[in-house]
């Protein structure tokens, strides 16, 4: 009998966290006929077993396991651009989870190309935007890449998944699994599901993991100075720090004062509203400081135009359009605005709030001599007369043309002088 020729299998690169879903995905993909290669991205998540993840992947059946330290990429290409844009989805969410997805997509495509894999795979469900982000971003980088989404496809309940795991010797978590769905990285922590799904419920203590309850925060505030160069934070309290250290230090300090808790119902891209609790101590502190510095350094019209762009930046990030021509153009605009965003901001961190106390910049266009009501005022008061004439001209012209401008009030206005008793008249 001729020796059996091994059939070469197609390879798939799986985004692997070491959790139950992506662990079960290994044998599941093997059953679909693939050799599974895992890719785990270190984006600063709080896993205490990072070193064991590759080992676990191999034990579970992966042929190769890759671990990429993407923390600096995450900071330089996503977090800092987001900070420069003061990006907050729907005005509140600092996009921590959303930033990691294009990066993970890129890492998957990178490993797929290196390993000659035909497909990539992720463990997202069919209800979130993470599936959209990963697939749209991967498609932007390699339009030919095939994407597999085991969790979206396998239609298993939690119980069936555990059963499947046991049958395929997938190590199941020995500690009690969190009742929440969690995702975290350097820029913050996202927590959803469980009791949070009823927006009337107050998030229980256990929903938080990075911050102290503001009610239990120290009675003594912390004061911190953050220095920015071209919109990027470079020092804390005068000490130069790289991104990883700086964000880590602020997460710790601001988190200890309960800063950065966000509880929101957000509009998902996939059509429904969901409730999520975020903890982003460094992000909230830095965005607060950065916004303040812009108030003294940016021209008024630039600030206004940037405000519109910032909203667009946040929405595009949330909606998975990171690798797009518009995003590139937006970032070029934002970068141009940041050339003058240099200086230092002093903040007070106290019981859940980061409040700006002071700011200074060599590039400030805030001018004391123009602003002051005291001695040294250089503002030309007389020039206001002509200015108001011209500024108000179109409005005056409108009134003259359309006979608008009634001074009558909508409701009854009581005039004390009409009753014959003038009660208070300043002398
Ligand atoms: N809702 C957030 C977003 O779409 C976070 C998603 C991940 N959250 C989670 N708890 N697993 O960006």
PDB file of N, CA and C and ligand atoms in Angstrom, residues 93 97-98 101 129-130 133 181-183 190-192 266 268 274 276 278 318, ligand 1:
ATOM      1  N   UNK A  93     -17.736  58.620  24.917  1.00  0.00           N
ATOM      2  CA  UNK A  93     -16.945  57.384  24.916  1.00  0.00           C
ATOM      3  C   UNK A  93     -15.585  57.600  24.229  1.00  0.00           C
ATOM      4  N   UNK A  97     -12.024  50.618  22.992  1.00  0.00           N
ATOM      5  CA  UNK A  97     -12.160  49.339  22.273  1.00  0.00           C
ATOM      6  C   UNK A  97     -12.063  49.552  20.771  1.00  0.00           C
ATOM      7  N   UNK A  98     -12.674  50.633  20.317  1.00  0.00           N
ATOM      8  CA  UNK A  98     -12.736  50.881  18.866  1.00  0.00           C
ATOM      9  C   UNK A  98     -11.350  51.063  18.244  1.00  0.00           C
ATOM     10  N   UNK A 101      -9.348  47.633  17.266  1.00  0.00           N
ATOM     11  CA  UNK A 101      -9.816  46.717  16.216  1.00  0.00           C
ATOM     12  C   UNK A 101      -9.099  46.873  14.872  1.00  0.00           C
ATOM     13  N   UNK A 129     -20.121  46.016  16.901  1.00  0.00           N
ATOM     14  CA  UNK A 129     -19.416  46.714  15.830  1.00  0.00           C
ATOM     15  C   UNK A 129     -18.006  46.187  15.652  1.00  0.00           C
ATOM     16  N   UNK A 130     -17.530  45.361  16.618  1.00  0.00           N
ATOM     17  CA  UNK A 130     -16.169  44.859  16.484  1.00  0.00           C
ATOM     18  C   UNK A 130     -16.008  43.986  15.238  1.00  0.00           C
ATOM     19  N   UNK A 133     -15.736  46.404  12.393  1.00  0.00           N
ATOM     20  CA  UNK A 133     -14.429  47.072  12.368  1.00  0.00           C
ATOM     21  C   UNK A 133     -13.347  46.142  11.825  1.00  0.00           C
ATOM     22  N   UNK A 181     -19.298  41.098  29.696  1.00  0.00           N
ATOM     23  CA  UNK A 181     -18.393  40.999  28.563  1.00  0.00           C
ATOM     24  C   UNK A 181     -17.400  42.148  28.709  1.00  0.00           C
ATOM     25  N   UNK A 182     -16.126  41.799  28.778  1.00  0.00           N
ATOM     26  CA  UNK A 182     -15.104  42.806  29.068  1.00  0.00           C
ATOM     27  C   UNK A 182     -14.129  42.955  27.912  1.00  0.00           C
ATOM     28  N   UNK A 183     -13.614  44.145  27.757  1.00  0.00           N
ATOM     29  CA  UNK A 183     -12.549  44.378  26.786  1.00  0.00           C
ATOM     30  C   UNK A 183     -11.705  45.512  27.334  1.00  0.00           C
ATOM     31  N   UNK A 190     -13.883  48.393  28.852  1.00  0.00           N
ATOM     32  CA  UNK A 190     -15.295  48.393  28.469  1.00  0.00           C
ATOM     33  C   UNK A 190     -15.974  47.204  29.124  1.00  0.00           C
ATOM     34  N   UNK A 191     -17.180  47.433  29.637  1.00  0.00           N
ATOM     35  CA  UNK A 191     -17.889  46.375  30.354  1.00  0.00           C
ATOM     36  C   UNK A 191     -19.375  46.430  29.987  1.00  0.00           C
ATOM     37  N   UNK A 192     -19.889  45.325  29.485  1.00  0.00           N
ATOM     38  CA  UNK A 192     -21.312  45.293  29.141  1.00  0.00           C
ATOM     39  C   UNK A 192     -21.914  43.936  29.514  1.00  0.00           C
ATOM     40  N   UNK A 266     -25.356  53.750  24.217  1.00  0.00           N
ATOM     41  CA  UNK A 266     -24.824  54.264  22.956  1.00  0.00           C
ATOM     42  C   UNK A 266     -25.605  53.738  21.759  1.00  0.00           C
ATOM     43  N   UNK A 268     -25.521  51.926  18.571  1.00  0.00           N
ATOM     44  CA  UNK A 268     -24.647  51.030  17.835  1.00  0.00           C
ATOM     45  C   UNK A 268     -24.826  51.193  16.345  1.00  0.00           C
ATOM     46  N   UNK A 274     -27.230  50.126  23.114  1.00  0.00           N
ATOM     47  CA  UNK A 274     -26.739  49.222  24.149  1.00  0.00           C
ATOM     48  C   UNK A 274     -26.112  50.034  25.265  1.00  0.00           C
ATOM     49  N   UNK A 276     -23.236  50.460  28.124  1.00  0.00           N
ATOM     50  CA  UNK A 276     -21.876  50.019  28.447  1.00  0.00           C
ATOM     51  C   UNK A 276     -21.291  50.925  29.519  1.00  0.00           C
ATOM     52  N   UNK A 278     -17.751  52.268  30.920  1.00  0.00           N
ATOM     53  CA  UNK A 278     -16.342  52.421  30.554  1.00  0.00           C
ATOM     54  C   UNK A 278     -15.562  53.005  31.727  1.00  0.00           C
ATOM     55  N   UNK A 318     -15.635  54.752  15.398  1.00  0.00           N
ATOM     56  CA  UNK A 318     -16.639  53.856  15.973  1.00  0.00           C
ATOM     57  C   UNK A 318     -17.213  52.927  14.904  1.00  0.00           C
TER      58      UNK A 318
HETATM   59  N1  LIG B   1     -19.325  49.336  22.756  1.00  0.00           N
HETATM   60  C1  LIG B   1     -17.924  49.542  22.610  1.00  0.00           C
HETATM   61  C2  LIG B   1     -17.555  49.725  21.161  1.00  0.00           C
HETATM   62  O1  LIG B   1     -18.262  49.288  20.311  1.00  0.00           O
HETATM   63  C3  LIG B   1     -17.111  48.448  23.249  1.00  0.00           C
HETATM   64  C4  LIG B   1     -17.148  47.124  22.577  1.00  0.00           C
HETATM   65  C5  LIG B   1     -16.488  45.987  23.315  1.00  0.00           C
HETATM   66  N2  LIG B   1     -17.024  45.870  24.637  1.00  0.00           N
HETATM   67  C6  LIG B   1     -17.056  44.803  25.415  1.00  0.00           C
HETATM   68  N3  LIG B   1     -17.492  44.968  26.624  1.00  0.00           N
HETATM   69  N4  LIG B   1     -16.665  43.632  25.021  1.00  0.00           N
HETATM   70  O2  LIG B   1     -16.549  50.296  20.863  1.00  0.00           O
END
